[in-house]
Short mmCIF file of C-alpha atoms and ligand atoms in Angstrom, two decimals:
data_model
loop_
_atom_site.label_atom_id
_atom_site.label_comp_id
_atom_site.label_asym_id
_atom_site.label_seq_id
_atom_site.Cartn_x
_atom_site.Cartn_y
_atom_site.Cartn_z
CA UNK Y 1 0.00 0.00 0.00
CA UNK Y 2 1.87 3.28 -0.59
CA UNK Y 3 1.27 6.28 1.84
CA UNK Y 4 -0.86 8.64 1.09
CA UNK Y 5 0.56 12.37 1.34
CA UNK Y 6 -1.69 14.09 0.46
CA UNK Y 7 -1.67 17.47 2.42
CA UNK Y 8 -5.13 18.87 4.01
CA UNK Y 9 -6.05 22.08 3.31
CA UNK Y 10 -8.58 24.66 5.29
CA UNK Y 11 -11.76 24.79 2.59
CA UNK Y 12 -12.37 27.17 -0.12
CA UNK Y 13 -14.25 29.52 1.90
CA UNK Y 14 -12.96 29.21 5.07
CA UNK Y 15 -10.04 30.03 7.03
CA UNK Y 16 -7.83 30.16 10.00
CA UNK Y 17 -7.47 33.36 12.24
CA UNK Y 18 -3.92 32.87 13.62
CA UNK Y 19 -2.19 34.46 16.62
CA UNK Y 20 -1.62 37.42 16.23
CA UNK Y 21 -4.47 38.24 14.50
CA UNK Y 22 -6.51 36.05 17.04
CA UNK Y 23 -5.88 38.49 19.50
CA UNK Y 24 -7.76 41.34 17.88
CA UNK Y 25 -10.25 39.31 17.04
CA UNK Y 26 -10.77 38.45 20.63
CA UNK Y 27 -10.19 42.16 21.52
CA UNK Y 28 -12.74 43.48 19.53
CA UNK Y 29 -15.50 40.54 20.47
CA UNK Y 30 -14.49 41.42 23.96
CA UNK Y 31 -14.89 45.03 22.96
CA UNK Y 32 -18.61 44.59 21.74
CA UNK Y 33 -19.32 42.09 24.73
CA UNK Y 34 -18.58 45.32 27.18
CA UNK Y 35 -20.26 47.76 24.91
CA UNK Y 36 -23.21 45.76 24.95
CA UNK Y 37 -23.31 44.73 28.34
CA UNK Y 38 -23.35 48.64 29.28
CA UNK Y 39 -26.53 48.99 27.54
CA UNK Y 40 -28.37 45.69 29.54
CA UNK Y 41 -27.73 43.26 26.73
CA UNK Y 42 -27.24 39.71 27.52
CA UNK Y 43 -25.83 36.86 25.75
CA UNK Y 44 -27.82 33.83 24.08
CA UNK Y 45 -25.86 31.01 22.77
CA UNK Y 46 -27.41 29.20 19.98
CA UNK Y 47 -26.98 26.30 17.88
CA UNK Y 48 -25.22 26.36 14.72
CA UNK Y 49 -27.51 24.57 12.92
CA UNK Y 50 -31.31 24.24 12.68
CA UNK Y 51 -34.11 23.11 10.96
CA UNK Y 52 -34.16 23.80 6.78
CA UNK Y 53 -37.71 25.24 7.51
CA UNK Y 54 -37.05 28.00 10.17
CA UNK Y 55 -34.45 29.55 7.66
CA UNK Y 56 -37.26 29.34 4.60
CA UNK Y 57 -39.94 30.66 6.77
CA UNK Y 58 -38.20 33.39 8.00
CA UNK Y 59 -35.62 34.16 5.95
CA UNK Y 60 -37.39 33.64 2.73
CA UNK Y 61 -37.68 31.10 0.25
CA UNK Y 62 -36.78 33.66 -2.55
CA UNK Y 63 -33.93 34.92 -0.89
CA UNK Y 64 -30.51 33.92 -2.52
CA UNK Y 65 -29.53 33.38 1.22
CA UNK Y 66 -32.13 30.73 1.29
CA UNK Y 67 -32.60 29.05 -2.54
CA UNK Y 68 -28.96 29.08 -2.96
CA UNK Y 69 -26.77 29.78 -0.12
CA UNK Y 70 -27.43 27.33 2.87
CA UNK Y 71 -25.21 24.25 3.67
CA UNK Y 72 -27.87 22.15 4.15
CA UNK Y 73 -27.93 17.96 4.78
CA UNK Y 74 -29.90 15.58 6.90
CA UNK Y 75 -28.91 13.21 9.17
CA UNK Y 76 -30.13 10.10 7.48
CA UNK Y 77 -32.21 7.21 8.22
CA UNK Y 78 -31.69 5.77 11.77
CA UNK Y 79 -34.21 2.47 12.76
CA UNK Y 80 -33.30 3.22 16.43
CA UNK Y 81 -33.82 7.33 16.23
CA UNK Y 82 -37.31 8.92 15.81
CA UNK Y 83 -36.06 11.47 13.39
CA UNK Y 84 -38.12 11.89 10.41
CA UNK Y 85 -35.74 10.25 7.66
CA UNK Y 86 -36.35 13.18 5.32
CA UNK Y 87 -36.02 16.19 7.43
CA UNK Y 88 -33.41 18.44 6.55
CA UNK Y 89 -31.25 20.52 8.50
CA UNK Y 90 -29.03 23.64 7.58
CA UNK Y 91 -25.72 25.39 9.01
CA UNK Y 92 -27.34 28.59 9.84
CA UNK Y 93 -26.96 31.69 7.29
CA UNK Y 94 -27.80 34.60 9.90
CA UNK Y 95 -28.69 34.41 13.73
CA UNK Y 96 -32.13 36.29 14.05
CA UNK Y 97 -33.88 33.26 13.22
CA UNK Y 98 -32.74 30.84 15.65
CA UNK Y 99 -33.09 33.77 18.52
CA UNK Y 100 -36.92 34.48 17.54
CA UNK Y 101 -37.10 30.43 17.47
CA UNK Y 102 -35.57 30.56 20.69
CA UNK Y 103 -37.62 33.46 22.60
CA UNK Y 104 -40.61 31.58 20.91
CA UNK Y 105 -39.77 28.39 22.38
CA UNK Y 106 -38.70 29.40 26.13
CA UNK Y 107 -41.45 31.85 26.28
CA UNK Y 108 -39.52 34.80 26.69
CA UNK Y 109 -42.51 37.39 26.18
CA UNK Y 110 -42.80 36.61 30.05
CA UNK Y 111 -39.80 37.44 31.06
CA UNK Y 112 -39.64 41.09 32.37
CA UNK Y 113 -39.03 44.06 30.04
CA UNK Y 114 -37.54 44.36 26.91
CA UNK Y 115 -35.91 40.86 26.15
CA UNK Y 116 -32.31 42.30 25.15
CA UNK Y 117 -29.58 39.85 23.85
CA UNK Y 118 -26.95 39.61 21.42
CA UNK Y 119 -24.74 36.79 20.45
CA UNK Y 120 -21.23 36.10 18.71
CA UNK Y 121 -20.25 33.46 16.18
CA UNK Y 122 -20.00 31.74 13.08
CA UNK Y 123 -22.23 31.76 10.10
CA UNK Y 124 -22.39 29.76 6.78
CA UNK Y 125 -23.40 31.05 2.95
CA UNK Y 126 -22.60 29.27 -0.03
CA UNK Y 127 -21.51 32.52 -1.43
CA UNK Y 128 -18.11 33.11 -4.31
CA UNK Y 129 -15.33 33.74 -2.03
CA UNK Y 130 -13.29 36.95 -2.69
CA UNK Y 131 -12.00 39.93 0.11
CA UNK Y 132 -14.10 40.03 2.71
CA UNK Y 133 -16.36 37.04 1.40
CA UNK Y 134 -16.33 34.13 3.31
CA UNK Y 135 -18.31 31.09 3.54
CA UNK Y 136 -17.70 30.48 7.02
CA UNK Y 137 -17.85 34.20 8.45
CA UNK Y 138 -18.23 35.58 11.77
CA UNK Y 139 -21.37 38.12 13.25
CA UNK Y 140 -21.97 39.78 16.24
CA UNK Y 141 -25.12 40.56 16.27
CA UNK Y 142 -27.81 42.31 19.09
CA UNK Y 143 -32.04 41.98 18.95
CA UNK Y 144 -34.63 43.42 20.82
CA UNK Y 145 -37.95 41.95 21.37
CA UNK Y 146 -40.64 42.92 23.37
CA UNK Y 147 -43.79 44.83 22.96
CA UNK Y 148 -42.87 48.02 22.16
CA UNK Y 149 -41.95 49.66 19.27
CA UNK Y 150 -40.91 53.11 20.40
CA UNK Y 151 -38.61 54.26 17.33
CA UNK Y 152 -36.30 55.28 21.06
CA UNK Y 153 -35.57 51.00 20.81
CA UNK Y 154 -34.07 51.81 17.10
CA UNK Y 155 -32.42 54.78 18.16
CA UNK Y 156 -30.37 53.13 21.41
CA UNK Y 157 -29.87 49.69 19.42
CA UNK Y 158 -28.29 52.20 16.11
CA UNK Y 159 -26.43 54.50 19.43
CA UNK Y 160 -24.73 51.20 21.10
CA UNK Y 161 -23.79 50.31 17.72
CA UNK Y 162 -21.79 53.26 16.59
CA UNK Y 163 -20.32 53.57 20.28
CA UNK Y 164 -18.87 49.98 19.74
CA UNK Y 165 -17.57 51.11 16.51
CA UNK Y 166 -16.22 53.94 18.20
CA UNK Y 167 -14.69 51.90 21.01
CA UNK Y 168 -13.45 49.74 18.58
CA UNK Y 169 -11.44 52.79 16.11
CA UNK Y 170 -13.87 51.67 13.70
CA UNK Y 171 -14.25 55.49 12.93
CA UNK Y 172 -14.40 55.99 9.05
CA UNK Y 173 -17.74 54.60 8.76
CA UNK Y 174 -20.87 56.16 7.38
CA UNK Y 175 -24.86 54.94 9.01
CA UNK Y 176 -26.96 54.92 6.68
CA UNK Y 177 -30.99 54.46 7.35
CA UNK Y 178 -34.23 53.88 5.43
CA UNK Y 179 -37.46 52.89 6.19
CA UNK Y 180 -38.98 50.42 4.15
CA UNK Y 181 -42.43 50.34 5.61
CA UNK Y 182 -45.05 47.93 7.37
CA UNK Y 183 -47.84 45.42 5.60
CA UNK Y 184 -50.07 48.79 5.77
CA UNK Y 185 -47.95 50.55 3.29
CA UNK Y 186 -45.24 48.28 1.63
CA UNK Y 187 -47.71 45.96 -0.27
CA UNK Y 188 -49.01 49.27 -2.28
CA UNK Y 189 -45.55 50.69 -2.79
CA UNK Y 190 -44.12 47.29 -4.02
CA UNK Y 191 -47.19 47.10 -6.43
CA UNK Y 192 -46.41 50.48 -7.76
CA UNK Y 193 -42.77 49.69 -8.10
CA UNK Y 194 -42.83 46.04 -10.08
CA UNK Y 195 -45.45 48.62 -12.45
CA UNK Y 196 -42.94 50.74 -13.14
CA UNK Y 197 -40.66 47.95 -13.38
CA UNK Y 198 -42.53 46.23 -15.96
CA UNK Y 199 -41.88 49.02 -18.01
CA UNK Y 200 -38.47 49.36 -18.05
CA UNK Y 201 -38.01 45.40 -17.66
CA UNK Y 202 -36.39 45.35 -21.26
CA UNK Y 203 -33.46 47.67 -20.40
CA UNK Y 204 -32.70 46.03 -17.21
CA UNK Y 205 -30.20 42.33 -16.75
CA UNK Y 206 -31.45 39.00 -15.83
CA UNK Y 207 -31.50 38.98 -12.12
CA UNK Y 208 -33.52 42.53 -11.60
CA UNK Y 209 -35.71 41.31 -14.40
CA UNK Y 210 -36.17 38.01 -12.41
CA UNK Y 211 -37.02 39.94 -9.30
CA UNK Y 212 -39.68 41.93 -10.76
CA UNK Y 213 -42.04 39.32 -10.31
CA UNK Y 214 -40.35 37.55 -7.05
CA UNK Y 215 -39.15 40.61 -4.92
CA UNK Y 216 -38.66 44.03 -6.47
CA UNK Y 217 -37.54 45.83 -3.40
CA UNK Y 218 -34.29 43.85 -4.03
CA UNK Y 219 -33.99 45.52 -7.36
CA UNK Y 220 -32.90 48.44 -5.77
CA UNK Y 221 -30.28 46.86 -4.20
CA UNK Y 222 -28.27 46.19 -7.64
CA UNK Y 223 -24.81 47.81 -7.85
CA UNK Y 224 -24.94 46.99 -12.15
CA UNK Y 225 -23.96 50.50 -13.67
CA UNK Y 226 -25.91 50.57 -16.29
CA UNK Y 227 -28.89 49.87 -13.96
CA UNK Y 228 -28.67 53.05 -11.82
CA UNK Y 229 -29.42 55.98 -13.70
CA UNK Y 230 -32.74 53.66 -14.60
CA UNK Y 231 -33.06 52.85 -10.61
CA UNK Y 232 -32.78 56.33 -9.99
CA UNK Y 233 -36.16 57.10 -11.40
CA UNK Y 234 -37.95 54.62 -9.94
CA UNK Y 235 -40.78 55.58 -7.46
CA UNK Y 236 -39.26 56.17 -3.33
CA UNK Y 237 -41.05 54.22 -0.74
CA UNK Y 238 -40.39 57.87 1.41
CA UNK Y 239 -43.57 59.44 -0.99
CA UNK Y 240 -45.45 55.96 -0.15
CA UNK Y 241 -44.97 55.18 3.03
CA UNK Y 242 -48.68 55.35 5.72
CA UNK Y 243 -48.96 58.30 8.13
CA UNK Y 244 -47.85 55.66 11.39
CA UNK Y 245 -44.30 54.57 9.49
CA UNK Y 246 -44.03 58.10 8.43
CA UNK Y 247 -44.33 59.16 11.78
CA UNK Y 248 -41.99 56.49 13.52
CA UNK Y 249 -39.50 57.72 10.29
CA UNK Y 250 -39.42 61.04 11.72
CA UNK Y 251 -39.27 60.16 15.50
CA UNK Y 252 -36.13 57.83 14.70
CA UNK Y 253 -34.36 60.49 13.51
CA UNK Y 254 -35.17 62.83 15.93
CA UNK Y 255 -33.95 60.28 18.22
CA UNK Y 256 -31.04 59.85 16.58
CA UNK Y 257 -30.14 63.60 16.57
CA UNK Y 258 -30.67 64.02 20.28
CA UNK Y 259 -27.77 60.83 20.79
CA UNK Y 260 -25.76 63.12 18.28
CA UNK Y 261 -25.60 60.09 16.24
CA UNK Y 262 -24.88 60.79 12.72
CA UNK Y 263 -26.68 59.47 9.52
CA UNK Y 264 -27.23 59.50 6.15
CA UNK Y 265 -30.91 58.89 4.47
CA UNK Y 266 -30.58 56.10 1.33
CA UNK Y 267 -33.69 55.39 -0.23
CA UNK Y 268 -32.80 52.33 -1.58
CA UNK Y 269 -31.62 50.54 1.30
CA UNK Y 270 -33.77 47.35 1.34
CA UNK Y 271 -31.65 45.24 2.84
CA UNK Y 272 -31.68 40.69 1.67
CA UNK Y 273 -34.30 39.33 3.92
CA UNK Y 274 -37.71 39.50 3.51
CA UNK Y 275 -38.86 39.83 7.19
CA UNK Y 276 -37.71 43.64 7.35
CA UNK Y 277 -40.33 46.32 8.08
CA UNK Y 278 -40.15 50.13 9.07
CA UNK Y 279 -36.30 51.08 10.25
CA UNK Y 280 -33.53 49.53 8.19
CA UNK Y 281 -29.72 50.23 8.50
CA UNK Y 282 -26.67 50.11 7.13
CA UNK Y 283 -22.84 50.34 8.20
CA UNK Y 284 -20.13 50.93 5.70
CA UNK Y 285 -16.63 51.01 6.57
CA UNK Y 286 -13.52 52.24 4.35
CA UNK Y 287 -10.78 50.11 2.79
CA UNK Y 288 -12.57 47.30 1.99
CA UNK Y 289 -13.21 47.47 -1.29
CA UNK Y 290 -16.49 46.16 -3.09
CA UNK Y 291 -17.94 44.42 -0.06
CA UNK Y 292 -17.92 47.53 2.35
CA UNK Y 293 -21.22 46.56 4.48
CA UNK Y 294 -19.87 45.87 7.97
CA UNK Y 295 -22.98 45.77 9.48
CA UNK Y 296 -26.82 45.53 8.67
CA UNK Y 297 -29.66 45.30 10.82
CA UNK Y 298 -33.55 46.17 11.01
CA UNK Y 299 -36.99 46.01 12.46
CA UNK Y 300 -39.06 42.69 11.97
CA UNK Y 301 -42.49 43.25 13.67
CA UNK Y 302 -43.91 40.78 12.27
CA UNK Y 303 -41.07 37.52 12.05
CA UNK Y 304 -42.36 35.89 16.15
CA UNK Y 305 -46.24 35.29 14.75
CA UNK Y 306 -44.31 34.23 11.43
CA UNK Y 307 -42.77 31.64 13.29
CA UNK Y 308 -45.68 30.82 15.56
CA UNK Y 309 -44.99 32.78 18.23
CA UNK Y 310 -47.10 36.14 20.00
CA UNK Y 311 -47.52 39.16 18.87
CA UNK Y 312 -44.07 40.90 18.99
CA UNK Y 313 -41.89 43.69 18.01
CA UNK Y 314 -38.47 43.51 16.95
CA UNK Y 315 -35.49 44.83 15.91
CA UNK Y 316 -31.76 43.87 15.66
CA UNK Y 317 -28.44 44.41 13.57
CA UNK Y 318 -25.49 41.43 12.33
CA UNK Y 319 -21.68 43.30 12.45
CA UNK Y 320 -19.79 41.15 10.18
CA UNK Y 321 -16.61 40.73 12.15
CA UNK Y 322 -14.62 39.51 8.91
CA UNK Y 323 -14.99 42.78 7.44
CA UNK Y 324 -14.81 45.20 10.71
CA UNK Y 325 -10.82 43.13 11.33
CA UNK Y 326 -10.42 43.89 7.73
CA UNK Y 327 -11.06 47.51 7.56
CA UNK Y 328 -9.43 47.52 10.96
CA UNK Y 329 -5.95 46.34 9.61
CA UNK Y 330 -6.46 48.76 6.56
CA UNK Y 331 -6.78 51.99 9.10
CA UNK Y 332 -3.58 50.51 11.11
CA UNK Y 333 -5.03 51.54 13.78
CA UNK Y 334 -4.92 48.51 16.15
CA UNK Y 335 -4.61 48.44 19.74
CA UNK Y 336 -2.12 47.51 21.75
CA UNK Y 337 -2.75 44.22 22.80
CA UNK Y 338 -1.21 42.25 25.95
CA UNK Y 339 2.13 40.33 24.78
CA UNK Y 340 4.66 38.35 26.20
CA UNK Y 341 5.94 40.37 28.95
CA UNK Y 342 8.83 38.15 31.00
CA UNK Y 343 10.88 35.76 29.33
CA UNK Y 344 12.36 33.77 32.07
CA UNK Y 345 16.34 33.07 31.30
CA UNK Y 346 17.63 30.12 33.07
CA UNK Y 347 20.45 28.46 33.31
CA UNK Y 348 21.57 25.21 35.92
CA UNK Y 349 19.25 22.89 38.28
CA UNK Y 350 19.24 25.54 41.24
CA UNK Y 351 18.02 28.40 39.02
CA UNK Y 352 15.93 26.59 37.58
CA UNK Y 353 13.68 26.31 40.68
CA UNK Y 354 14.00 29.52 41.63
CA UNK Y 355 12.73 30.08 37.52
CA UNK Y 356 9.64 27.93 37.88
CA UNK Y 357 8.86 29.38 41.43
CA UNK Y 358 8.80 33.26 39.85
CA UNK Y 359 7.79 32.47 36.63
CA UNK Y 360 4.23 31.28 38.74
CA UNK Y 361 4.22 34.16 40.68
CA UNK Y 362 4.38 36.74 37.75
CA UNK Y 363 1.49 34.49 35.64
CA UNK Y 364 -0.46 35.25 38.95
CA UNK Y 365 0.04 38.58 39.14
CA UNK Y 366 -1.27 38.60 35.49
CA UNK Y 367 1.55 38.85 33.16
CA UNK Y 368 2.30 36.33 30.33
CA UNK Y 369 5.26 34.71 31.16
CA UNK Y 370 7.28 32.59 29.27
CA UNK Y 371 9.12 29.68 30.75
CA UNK Y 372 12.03 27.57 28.54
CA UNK Y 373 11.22 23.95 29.50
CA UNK Y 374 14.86 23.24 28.68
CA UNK Y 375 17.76 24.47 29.87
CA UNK Y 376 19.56 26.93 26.98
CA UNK Y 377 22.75 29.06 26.94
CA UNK Y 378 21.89 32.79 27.81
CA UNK Y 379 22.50 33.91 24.57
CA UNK Y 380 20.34 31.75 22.64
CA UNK Y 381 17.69 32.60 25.81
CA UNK Y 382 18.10 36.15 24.95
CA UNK Y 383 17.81 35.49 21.09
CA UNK Y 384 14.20 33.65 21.46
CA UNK Y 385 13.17 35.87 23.96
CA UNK Y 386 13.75 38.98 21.41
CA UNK Y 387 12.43 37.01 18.66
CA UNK Y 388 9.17 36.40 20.54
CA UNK Y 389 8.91 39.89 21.25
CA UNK Y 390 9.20 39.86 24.93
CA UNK Y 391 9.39 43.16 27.30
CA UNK Y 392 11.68 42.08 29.30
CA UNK Y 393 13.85 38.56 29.78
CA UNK Y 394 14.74 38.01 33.66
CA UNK Y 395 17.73 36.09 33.47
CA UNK Y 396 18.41 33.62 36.50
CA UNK Y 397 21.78 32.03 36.92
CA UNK Y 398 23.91 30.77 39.57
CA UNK Y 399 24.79 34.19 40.75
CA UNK Y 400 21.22 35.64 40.77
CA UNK Y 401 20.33 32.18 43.11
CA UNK Y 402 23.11 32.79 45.28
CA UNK Y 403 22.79 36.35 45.92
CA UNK Y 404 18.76 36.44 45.78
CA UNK Y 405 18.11 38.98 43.45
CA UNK Y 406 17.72 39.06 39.52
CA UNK Y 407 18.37 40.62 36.50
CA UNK Y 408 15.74 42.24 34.53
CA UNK Y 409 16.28 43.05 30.94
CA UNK Y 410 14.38 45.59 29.10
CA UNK Y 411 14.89 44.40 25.92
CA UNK Y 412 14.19 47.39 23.79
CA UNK Y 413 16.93 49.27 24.64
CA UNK Y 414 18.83 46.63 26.82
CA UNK Y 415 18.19 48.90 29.84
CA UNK Y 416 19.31 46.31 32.97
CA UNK Y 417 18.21 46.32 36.86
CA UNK Y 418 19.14 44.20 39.55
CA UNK Y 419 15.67 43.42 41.84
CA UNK Y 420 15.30 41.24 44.90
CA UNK Y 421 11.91 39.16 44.32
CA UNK Y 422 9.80 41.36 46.05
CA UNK Y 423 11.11 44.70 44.41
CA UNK Y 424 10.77 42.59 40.89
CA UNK Y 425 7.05 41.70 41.70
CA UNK Y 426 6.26 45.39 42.30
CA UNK Y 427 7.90 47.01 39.72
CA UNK Y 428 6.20 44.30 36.94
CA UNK Y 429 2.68 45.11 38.16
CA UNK Y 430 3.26 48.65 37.99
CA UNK Y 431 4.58 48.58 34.72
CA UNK Y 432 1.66 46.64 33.49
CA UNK Y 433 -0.88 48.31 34.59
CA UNK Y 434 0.55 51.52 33.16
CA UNK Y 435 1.17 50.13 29.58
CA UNK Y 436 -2.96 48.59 29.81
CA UNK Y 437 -4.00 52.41 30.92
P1 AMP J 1 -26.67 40.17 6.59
O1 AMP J 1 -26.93 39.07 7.60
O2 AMP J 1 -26.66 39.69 5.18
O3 AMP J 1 -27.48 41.37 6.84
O4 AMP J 1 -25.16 40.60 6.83
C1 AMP J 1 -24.74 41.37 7.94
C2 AMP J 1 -23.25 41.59 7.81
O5 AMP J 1 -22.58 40.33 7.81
C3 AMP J 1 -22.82 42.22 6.49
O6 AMP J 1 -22.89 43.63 6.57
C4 AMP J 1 -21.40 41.73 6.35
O7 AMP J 1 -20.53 42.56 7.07
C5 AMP J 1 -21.43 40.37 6.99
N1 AMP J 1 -21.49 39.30 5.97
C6 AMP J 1 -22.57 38.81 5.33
N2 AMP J 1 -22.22 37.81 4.48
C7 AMP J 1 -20.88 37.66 4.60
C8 AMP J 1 -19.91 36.79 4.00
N3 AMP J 1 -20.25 35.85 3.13
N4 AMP J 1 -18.61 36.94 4.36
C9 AMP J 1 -18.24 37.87 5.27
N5 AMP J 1 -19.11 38.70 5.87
C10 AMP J 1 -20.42 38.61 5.55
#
């Protein structure tokens, strides 16, 4: 039999986030975690995948997210499992589905308030790869559910938004917001636009021709050049929409200028999904090229009794972490993140006791610390520890054990002190707590 070498690779689509880079990433979850924790959101964790049918329902069948995006398999026929052989399952596109499924299923219109939660992970789309396109990406994401619909609930979900963005450095960003209507107003103004769609229907491509007759709000969507100057005339939902979405238009924004939050109206901001009503939003960020959309969200008043559920309100946005990293890296401006701070240089059985004794001490006192497991000469010690990009190397020999203090290297300019234990201790917390203010 001859051995088979063949080499695994990460699939088209997906990828690794390596250290460093898995530090920002953490960073800036960590970052929206405290941003959203300050305004009273809590976490749900949810499955990654879920039935075929919540995703259809809610998503929409007509969606491209939904006819031809999903990962989608089922589990097979199993005598000893009660399964339904046929039932299908998919790796889940977007998270608002699985959290209405969720608040639907534990009840959640009794639990006090505003039901406020966001969540953090990994979602799947069948989508061409290319910058910023990914078929395993990442969203944060944040909902609201509840009874209300004050356009206030828009306005603080939009405000803790852009003050994670802003926490973040995610600064050259533009909001932009539309409001796309209820079932009061939407059906007439969708009507009036596949009319005037019809018309034109020759001088338009395939797909917006196609979506005349299956959804022509997404027409407005299309980025084809020789489509806009036709899109531009099309009829506005703002000259359609009822006196009520009109009103909750106006109040948003109002809202929004009393949080000195600032937006930009766009007409023809739709947004993919079909369960969308009233507010809709959209972040762009610089540097990333064609896909620019960091973040999308929107109200969906209507998606709880779609899935069964009570009457609700709702609204929530997706940040497509991918993207934010991306146009993070572009800005260069990242944080400084914790890095190696001691690297412990040893050298002979007694010192290296004393190494392993200190070496716990300092990862105590919250410092990453790194400790040789075998014994090297201090030169090579010093060479790693430089090549790691340590602060500092503390170098331990015979001497240092004998006379009970050690050597602390600085290694960016090879400042050196001599420090008994304790005096070491101290002067390492200090210095990290002034580098993380
Ligand atoms: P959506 O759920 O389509 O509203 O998307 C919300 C955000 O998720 C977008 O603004 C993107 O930043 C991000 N996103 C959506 N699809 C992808 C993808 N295939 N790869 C990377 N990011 C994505």
């Amino acid at each position: 039999m001859t051995e088979n070498k063949r080499q695994f690779r990460a699939i088209k689509g997906t990828r690794d986030i390596l250290p460093p880079d898995s530090a920002l990433w953490n960073w800036f979850e960590q970052t929206a975690r405290n941003t959203f924790e300050s305004y009273n959101f809590r976490e749900i964790r949810l499955p990654i995948f879920e039935e075929t049918e919540l995703f259809a329902r809610s998503v929409g069948a007509d969606t491209d997210i939904v006819s031809k995006e999903m990962f989608t398999f089922n589990i097979g026929h199993d005598a000893e499992s009660k399964e339904e052989p046929s039932q299908t399952y998919s790796l889940r596109p977007e998270a608002t589905a699985s959290v209405v499924r969720s608040y639907i299923e534990h009840r959640m219109q009794t639990f006090p308030g505003n039901l406020k939660l966001y969540y953090v992970g990994p979602m799947f789309r069948r989508e061409r790869p290319q910058k910023g396109r990914y078929r395993q990406f990442y969203q944060i994401g944040a909902e609201v559910l509840g009874q209300s619909d004050a356009a206030a609930i828009d306005a603080e979900v939009i405000e803790m938004l852009m003050t994670f963005f802003k926490r973040a450095d995610l600064t050259r960003t533009t909001l932009y917001i539309n409001s796309i209507g209820d079932k009061n107003c939407r059906p007439q103004y969708v009507e009036k636009l596949r009319e005037e769609l019809r018309k034109v229907a020759d001088r338009i491509g395939p797909d917006s021709q196609r979506r005349i007759e299956t959804n022509p709000l997404r027409v407005l969507d299309s980025k084809l050049p020789e489509e806009q100057a036709i899109i531009g005339k099309l009829p506005r939902i703002s000259d359609h929409l009822c006196d009520e979405c009109r009103e909750h238009f106006a109040k948003l924004k109002e809202e929004l200028r009393l949080r000195g939050i600032a937006y930009e109206e766009n007409w023809r901001l739709v947004r993919g999904l079909d369960y969308y009503t009233r507010t809709t939003f959209e972040v762009i960020a610089e540097g990333l090229g064609s896909q620019n959309a960091v973040c999308g969200g929107g109200r969906y008043d209507g998606l709880v009794e779609l899935l069964g559920g009570p009457p609700t309100k709702g609204i929530g946005f997706a940040i497509g972490t991918d993207r934010a990293i991306l146009s993070l890296q572009e800005s260069g401006k990242l944080p400084s993140l914790p890095a190696l701070a001691v690297f412990v240089a040893w050298m002979g059985q007694a010192a290296y006791l004393t190494a392993v004794n200190i070496a716990q001490k300092l990862r105590e006192a919250g410092l990453a610390v790194e400790l040789p497991p075998e014994e090297m000469k201090f030169k090579r010690s010093l060479a790693l520890a430089d090549k790691l990009g340590a602060r500092y190397a503390l170098i331990i020999g015979e001497d240092e054990v004998n006379s009970g203090t050690f050597t602390l290297k600085r290694l960016a300019d090879s400042d050196q002190k001599k420090l008994s234990k304790f005096d070491l201790l101290e002067y390492l917390e200090s210095e990290r707590r002034d580098t993380r203010a």
